[in-house]
Tab-separated table of C-alpha atoms and ligand atoms in Angstrom:
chain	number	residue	atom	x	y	z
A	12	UNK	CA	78.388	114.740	102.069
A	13	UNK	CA	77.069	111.319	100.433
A	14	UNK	CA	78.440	108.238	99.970
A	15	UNK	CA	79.691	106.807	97.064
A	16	UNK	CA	79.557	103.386	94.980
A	17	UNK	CA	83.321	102.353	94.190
A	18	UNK	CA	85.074	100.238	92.213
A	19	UNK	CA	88.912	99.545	91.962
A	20	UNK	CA	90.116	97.547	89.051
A	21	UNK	CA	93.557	95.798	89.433
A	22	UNK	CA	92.342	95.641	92.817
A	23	UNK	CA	94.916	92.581	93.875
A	24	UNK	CA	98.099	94.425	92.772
A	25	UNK	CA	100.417	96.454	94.367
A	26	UNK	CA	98.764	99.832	93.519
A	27	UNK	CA	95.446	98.704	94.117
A	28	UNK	CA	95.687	97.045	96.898
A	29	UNK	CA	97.777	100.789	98.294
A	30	UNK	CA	94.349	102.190	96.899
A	31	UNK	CA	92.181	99.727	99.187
A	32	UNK	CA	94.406	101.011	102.250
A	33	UNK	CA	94.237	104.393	101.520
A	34	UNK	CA	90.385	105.090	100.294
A	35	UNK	CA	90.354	103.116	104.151
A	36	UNK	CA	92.804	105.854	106.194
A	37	UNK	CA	91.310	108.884	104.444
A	38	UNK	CA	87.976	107.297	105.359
A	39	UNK	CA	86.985	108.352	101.849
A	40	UNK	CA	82.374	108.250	101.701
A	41	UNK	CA	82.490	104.138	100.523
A	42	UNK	CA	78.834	102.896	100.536
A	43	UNK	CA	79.632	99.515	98.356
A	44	UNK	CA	83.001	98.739	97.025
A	45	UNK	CA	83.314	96.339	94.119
A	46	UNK	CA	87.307	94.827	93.654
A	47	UNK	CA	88.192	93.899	90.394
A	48	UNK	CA	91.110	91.764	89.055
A	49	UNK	CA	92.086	88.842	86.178
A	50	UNK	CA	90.682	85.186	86.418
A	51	UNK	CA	93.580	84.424	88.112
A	52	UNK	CA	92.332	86.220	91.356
A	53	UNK	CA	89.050	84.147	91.406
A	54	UNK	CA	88.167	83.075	94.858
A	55	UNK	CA	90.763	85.627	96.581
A	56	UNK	CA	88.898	88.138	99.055
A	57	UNK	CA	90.443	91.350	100.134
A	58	UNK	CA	90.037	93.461	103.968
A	59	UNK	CA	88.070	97.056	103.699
A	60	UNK	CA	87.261	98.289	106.826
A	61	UNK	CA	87.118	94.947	108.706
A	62	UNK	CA	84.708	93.362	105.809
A	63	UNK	CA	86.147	90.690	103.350
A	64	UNK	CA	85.094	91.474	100.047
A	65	UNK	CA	85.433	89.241	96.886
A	66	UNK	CA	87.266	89.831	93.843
A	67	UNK	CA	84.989	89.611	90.528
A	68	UNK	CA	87.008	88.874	87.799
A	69	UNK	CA	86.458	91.708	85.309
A	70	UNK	CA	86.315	89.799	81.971
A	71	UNK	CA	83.150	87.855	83.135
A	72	UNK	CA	81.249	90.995	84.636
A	73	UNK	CA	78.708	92.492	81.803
A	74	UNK	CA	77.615	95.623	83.579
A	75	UNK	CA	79.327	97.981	85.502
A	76	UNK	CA	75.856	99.901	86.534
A	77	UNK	CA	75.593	101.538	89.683
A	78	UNK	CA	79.210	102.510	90.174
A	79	UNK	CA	79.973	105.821	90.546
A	80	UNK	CA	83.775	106.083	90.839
A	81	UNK	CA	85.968	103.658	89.576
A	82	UNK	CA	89.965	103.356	90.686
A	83	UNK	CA	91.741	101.863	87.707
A	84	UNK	CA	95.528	100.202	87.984
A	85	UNK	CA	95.368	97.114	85.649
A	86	UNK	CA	97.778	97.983	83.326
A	87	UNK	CA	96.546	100.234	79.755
A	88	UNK	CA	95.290	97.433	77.934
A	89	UNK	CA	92.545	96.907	80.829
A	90	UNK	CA	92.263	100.704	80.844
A	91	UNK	CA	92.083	101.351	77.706
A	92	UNK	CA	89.121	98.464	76.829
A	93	UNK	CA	87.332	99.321	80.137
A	94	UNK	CA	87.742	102.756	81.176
A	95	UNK	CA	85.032	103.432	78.396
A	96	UNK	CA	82.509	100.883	79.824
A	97	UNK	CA	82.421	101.992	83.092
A	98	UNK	CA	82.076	105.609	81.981
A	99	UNK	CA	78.711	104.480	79.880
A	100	UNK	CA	77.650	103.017	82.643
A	101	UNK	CA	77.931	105.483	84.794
A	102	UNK	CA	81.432	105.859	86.495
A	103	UNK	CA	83.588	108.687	86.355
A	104	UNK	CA	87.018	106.750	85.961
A	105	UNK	CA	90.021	108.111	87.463
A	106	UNK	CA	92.848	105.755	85.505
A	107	UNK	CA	96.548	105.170	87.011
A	108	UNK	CA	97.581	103.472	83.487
A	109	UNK	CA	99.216	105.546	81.020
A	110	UNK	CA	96.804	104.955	78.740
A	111	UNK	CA	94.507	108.381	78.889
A	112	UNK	CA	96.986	110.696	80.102
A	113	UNK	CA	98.114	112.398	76.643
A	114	UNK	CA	94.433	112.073	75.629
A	115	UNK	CA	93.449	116.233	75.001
A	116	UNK	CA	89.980	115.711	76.125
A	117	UNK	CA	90.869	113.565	79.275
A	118	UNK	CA	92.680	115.529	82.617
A	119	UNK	CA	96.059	114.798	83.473
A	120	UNK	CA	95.402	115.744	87.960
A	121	UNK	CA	97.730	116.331	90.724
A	122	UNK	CA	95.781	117.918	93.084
A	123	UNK	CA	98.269	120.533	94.264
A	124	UNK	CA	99.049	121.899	91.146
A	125	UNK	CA	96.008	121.707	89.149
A	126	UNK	CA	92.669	120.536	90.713
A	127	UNK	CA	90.431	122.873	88.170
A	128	UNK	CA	91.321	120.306	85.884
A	129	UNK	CA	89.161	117.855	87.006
A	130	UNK	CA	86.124	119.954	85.618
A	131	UNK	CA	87.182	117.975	82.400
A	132	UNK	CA	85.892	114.114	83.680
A	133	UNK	CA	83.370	115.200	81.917
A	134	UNK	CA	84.510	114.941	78.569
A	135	UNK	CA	84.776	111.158	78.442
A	136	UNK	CA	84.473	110.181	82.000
A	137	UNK	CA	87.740	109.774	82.680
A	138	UNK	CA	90.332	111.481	84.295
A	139	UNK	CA	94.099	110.233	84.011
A	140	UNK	CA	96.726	109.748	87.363
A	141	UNK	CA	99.801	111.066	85.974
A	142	UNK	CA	103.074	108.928	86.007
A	143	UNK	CA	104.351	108.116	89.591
A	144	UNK	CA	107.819	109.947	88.821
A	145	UNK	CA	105.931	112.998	87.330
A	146	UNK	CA	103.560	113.254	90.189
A	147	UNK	CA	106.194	113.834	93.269
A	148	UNK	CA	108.505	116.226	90.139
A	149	UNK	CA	105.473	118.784	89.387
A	150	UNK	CA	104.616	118.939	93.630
A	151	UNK	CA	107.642	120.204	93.485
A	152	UNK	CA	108.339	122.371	90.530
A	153	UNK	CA	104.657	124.140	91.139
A	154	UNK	CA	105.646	126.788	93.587
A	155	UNK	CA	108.741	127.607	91.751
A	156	UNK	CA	107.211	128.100	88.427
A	157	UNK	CA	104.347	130.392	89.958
A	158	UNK	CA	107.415	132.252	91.598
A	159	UNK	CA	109.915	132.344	89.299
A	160	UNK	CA	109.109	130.693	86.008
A	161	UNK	CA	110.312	127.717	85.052
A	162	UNK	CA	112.781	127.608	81.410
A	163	UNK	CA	113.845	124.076	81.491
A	164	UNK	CA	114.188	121.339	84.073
A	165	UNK	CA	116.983	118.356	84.116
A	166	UNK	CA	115.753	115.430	86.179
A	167	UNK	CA	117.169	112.053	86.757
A	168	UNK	CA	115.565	109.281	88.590
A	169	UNK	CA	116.399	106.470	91.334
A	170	UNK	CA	112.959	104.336	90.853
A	171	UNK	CA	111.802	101.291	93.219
A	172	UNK	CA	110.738	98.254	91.856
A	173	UNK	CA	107.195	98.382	93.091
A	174	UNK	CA	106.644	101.011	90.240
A	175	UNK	CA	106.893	97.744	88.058
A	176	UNK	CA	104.650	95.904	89.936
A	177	UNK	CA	104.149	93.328	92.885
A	178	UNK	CA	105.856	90.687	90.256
A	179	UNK	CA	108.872	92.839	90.508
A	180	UNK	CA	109.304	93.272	93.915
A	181	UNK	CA	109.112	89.517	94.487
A	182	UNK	CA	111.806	89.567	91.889
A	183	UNK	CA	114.292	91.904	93.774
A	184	UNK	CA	113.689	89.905	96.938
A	185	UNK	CA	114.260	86.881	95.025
A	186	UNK	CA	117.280	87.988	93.905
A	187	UNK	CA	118.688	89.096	97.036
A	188	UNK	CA	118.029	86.248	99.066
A	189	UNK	CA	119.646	83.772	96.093
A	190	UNK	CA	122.704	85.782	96.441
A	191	UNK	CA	122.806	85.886	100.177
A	192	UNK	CA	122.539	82.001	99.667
A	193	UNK	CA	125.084	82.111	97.568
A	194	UNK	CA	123.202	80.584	95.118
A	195	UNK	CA	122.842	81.842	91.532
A	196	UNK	CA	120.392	84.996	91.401
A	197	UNK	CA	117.554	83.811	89.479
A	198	UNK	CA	116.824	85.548	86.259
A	199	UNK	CA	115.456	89.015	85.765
A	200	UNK	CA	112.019	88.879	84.202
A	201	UNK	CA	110.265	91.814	85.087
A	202	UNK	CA	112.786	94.132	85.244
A	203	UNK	CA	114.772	94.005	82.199
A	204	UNK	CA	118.232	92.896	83.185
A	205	UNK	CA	119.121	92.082	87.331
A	206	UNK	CA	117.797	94.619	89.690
A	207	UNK	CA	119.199	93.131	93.382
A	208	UNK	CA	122.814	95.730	93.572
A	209	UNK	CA	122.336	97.003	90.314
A	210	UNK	CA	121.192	99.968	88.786
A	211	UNK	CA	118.988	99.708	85.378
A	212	UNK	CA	118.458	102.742	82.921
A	213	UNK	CA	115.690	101.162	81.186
A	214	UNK	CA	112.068	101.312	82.349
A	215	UNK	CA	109.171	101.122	80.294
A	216	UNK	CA	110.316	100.386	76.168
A	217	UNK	CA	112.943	102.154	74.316
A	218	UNK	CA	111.596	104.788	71.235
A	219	UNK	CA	113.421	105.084	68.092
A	220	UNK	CA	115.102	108.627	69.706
A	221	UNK	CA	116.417	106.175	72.092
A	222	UNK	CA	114.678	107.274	74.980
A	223	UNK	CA	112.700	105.226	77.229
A	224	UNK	CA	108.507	105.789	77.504
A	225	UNK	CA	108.840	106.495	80.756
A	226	UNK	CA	111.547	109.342	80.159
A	227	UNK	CA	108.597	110.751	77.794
A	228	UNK	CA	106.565	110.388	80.172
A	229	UNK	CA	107.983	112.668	82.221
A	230	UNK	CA	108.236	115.194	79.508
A	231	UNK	CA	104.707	115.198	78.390
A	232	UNK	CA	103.211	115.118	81.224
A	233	UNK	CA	104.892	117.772	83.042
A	234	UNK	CA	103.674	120.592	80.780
A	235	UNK	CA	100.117	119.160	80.653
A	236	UNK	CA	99.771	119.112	84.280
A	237	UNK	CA	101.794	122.424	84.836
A	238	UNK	CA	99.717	123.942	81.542
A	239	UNK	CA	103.220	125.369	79.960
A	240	UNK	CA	104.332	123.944	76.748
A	241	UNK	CA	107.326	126.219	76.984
A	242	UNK	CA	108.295	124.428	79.710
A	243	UNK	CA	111.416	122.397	78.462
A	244	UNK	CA	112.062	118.869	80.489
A	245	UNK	CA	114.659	116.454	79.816
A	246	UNK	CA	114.982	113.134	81.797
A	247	UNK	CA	117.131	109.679	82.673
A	248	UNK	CA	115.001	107.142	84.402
A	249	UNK	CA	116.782	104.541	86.430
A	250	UNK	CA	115.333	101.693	88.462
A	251	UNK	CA	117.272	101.075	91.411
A	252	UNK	CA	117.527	97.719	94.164
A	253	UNK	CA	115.125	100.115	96.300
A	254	UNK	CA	111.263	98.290	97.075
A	255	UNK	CA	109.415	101.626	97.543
A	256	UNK	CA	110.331	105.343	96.919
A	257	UNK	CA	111.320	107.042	94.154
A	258	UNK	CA	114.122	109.891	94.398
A	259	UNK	CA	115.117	112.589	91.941
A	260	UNK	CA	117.583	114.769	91.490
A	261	UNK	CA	116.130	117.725	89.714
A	262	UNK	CA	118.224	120.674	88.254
A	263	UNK	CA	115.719	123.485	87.716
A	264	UNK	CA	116.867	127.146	85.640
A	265	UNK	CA	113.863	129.799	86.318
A	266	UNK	CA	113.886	133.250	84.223
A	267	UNK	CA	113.808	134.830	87.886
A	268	UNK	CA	116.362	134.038	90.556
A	269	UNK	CA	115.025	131.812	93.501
A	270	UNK	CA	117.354	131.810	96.182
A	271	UNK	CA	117.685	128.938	98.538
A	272	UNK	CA	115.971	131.108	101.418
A	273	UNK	CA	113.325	131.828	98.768
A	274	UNK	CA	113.173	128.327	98.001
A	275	UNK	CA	113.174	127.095	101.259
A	276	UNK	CA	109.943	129.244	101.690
A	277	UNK	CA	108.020	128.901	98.765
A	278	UNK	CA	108.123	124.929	99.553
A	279	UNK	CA	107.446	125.665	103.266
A	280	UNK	CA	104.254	127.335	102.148
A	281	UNK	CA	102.729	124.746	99.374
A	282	UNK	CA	100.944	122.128	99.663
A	283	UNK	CA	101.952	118.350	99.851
A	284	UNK	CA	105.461	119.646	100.700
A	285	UNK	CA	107.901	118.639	103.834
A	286	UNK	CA	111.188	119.635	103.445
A	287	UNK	CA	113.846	117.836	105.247
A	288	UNK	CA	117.290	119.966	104.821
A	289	UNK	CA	119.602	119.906	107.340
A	290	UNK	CA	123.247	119.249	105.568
A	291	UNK	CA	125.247	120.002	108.639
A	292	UNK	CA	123.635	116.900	110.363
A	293	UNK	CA	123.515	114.775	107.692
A	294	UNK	CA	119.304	115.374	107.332
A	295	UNK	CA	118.175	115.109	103.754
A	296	UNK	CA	114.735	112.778	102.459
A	297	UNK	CA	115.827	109.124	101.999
A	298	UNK	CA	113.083	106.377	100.345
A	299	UNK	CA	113.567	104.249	103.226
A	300	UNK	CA	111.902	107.436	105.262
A	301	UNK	CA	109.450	108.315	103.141
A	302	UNK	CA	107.915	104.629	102.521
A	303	UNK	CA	104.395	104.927	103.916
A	304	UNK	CA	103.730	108.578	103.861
A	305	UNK	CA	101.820	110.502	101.486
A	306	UNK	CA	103.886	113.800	100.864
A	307	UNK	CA	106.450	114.774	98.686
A	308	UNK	CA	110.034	115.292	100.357
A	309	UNK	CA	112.597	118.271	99.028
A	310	UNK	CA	116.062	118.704	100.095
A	311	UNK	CA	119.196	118.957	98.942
A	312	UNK	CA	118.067	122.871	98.169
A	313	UNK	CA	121.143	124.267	96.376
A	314	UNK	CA	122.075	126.809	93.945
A	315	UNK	CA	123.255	125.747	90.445
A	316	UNK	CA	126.294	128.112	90.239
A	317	UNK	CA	126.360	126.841	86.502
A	318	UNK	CA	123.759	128.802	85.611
A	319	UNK	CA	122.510	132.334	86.606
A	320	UNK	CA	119.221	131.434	88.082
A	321	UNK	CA	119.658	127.563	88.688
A	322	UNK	CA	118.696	125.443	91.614
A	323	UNK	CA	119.578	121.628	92.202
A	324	UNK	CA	116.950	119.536	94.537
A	325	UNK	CA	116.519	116.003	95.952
A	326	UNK	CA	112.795	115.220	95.413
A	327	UNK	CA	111.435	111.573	97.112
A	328	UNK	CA	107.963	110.328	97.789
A	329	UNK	CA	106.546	106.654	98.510
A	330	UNK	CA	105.630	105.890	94.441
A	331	UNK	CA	102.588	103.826	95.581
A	332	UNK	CA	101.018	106.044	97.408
A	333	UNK	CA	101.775	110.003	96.187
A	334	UNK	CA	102.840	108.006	93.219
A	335	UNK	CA	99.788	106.459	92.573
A	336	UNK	CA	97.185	105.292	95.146
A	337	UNK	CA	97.205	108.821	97.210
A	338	UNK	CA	96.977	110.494	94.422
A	339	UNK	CA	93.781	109.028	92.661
A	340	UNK	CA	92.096	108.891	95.895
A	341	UNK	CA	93.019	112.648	96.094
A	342	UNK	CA	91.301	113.412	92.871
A	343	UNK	CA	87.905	111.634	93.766
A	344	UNK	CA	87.742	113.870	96.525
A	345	UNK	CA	88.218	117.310	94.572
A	346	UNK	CA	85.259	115.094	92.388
A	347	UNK	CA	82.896	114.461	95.627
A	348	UNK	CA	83.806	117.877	96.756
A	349	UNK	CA	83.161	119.946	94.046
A	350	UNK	CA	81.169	117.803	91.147
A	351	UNK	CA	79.240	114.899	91.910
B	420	A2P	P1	95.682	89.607	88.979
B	420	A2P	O1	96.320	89.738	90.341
B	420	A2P	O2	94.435	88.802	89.002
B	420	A2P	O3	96.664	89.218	87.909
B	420	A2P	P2	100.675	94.662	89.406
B	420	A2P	O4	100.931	95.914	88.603
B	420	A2P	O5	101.063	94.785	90.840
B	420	A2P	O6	101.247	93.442	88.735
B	420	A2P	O7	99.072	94.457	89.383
B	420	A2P	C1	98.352	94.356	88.200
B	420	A2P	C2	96.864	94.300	88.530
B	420	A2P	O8	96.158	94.248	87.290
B	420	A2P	C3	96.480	93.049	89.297
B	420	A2P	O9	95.418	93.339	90.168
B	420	A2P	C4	96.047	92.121	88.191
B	420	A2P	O10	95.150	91.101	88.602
B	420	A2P	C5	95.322	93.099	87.308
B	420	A2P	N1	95.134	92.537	85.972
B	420	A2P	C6	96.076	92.052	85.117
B	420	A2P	N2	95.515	91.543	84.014
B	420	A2P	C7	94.167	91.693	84.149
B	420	A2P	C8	93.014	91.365	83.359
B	420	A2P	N3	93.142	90.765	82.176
B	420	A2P	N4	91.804	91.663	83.855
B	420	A2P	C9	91.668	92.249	85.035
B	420	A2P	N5	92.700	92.586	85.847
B	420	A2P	C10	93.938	92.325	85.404
């Protein structure tokens, strides 16, 4: 196998910097690697692999020759101006932003569900990193759709801050430790109203139906990357006082019945998949668990007696990494492995 020339853009934030750390543990084929990041992160120099390597501020950099694969979490505006630059210049961009995902010419990936997608980078050069909250959902729903079809899914999230950002995690901790002062809890700025013992059903902007983007999100998304309009998907997204981790509870209704045995074995056999179930002793996936791994968690495996063929799950998974940074760095290898 070669090596490759990489670039990650945003690379001083909290999902690039993940991406740094995890292109490093999967020992993913680096030869150069070229950080990226606002004017603001001039002079700052971040660790790969024992090497300090500057950040070049993106606005000032004329050519992006040379690179081959470029990590992008820099928010859609940066995606959406450079994504197409690198890809002229050579890149094959694999974009956490949503601003590509809904694109019909660029890939929506999650490599366990549906990694012939990639095929597609070549379109535009780009390939889009679904939503954090949809990635961990559709590890999940895959082996019960190919099983038992999927009719409609009911999801509700409990969202960490760092989904918003390193800015908002600072802003939880400031919080906390003003009101463990006993001080006055300084105001909410990047989440919308106070995060610290709070929970906030507003992320991303509100859409004339009155649902958030992010509930949308989820929507879209799912039946792109599952490739099954009929899929129907409805969704609450909540930001909770939680720094990394997202959890779900996910009510799924399949035209064939999945028991919880079935279920239990289905997710035992797919990939990406550890499920921790164990209600008699109190063992079900918690985000304080799950920080720092790269799988996706089920539990909670129930029936929905509502319905005839129903189940009700707990679905968690570290948002930066699965999320986000494992994710994208899971894509550029199905690239390296089977196209480049
Ligand atoms: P910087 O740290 O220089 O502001 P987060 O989502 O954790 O806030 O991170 C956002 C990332 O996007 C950071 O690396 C940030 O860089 C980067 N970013 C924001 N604005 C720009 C810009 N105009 N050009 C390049 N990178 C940007």
């Amino acid at each position: 196998m070669g090596e490759y020339n990489v670039a990650v853009v945003g690379a001083t934030g909290a999902v690039g910097r993940m991406m740094i750390k995890v292109l490093e543990e999967r020992n993913f084929p680096v030869k150069n690697l070229r950080l990226f990041a606002s004017p603001r992160s001039k002079g700052v120099k971040l660790k790969f692999k024992g090497e300090e390597i500057p950040v070049e501020v993106l606005e000032e950099t004329k050519s992006f020759k040379g690179i081959e694969i470029a990590l992008f979490s820099a928010g859609a505006k940066r995606s959406l101006d450079y994504a197409p630059l690198f890809a002229k210049d050579g890149a094959v961009v694999i974009d956490n932003s949503s601003a590509w995902r809904m694109d019909p010419e660029v890939p929506l990936v999650v490599p366990e569900v549906n990694p012939h997608a990639v095929k597609d980078y070549k379109n535009k050069g780009i390939i889009a990193n679904p939503n954090c909250s949809t990635i961990q959902m559709v590890v999940a729903l895959k082996p019960l759709h190919d099983y038992g079809k999927i009719k409609r899914v009911v999801v509700s999230t409990y969202q960490a801050v760092s989904g918003a950002g390193q800015k908002a995690i600072n802003e939880l901790e400031e919080q906390v430790k003003a009101w463990c002062r006993g001080e006055k809890m300084p105001e909410a700025k990047h989440i919308p109203k106070t995060i610290a013992f709070n929970c906030v059903p507003h992320i991303d902007v509100f859409f004339p139906n009155r649902y958030t983007k992010e509930e949308i999100k989820m929507i879209e998304e799912t039946k792109k990357i599952m490739e099954d309009p009929n899929i129907k998907v409805t969704a609450t997204t909540v930001r909770v006082p939680v720094f990394y981790g997202h959890a779900e509870a996910v009510n799924v209704e399949t035209e064939k019945k999945i028991t919880v045995e079935k279920a239990f074995e289905l997710f035992k056999n797919a990939p990406g998949i550890v499920v921790v179930d164990d209600p008699e002793n109190a063992v079900y996936p918690l985000q304080i668990d799950v920080a720092g791994k790269d799988e996706v968690f089920v539990g909670r495996i129930r029936e929905d007696f509502s319905v005839e063929c129903g189940l009700n799950l707990w679905v968690v998974a570290d948002n930066l990494r699965k999320g986000a940074a494992t994710n994208a760095v899971q894509i550029a290898e199905v690239l390296i492995r089977d196209y480049l």
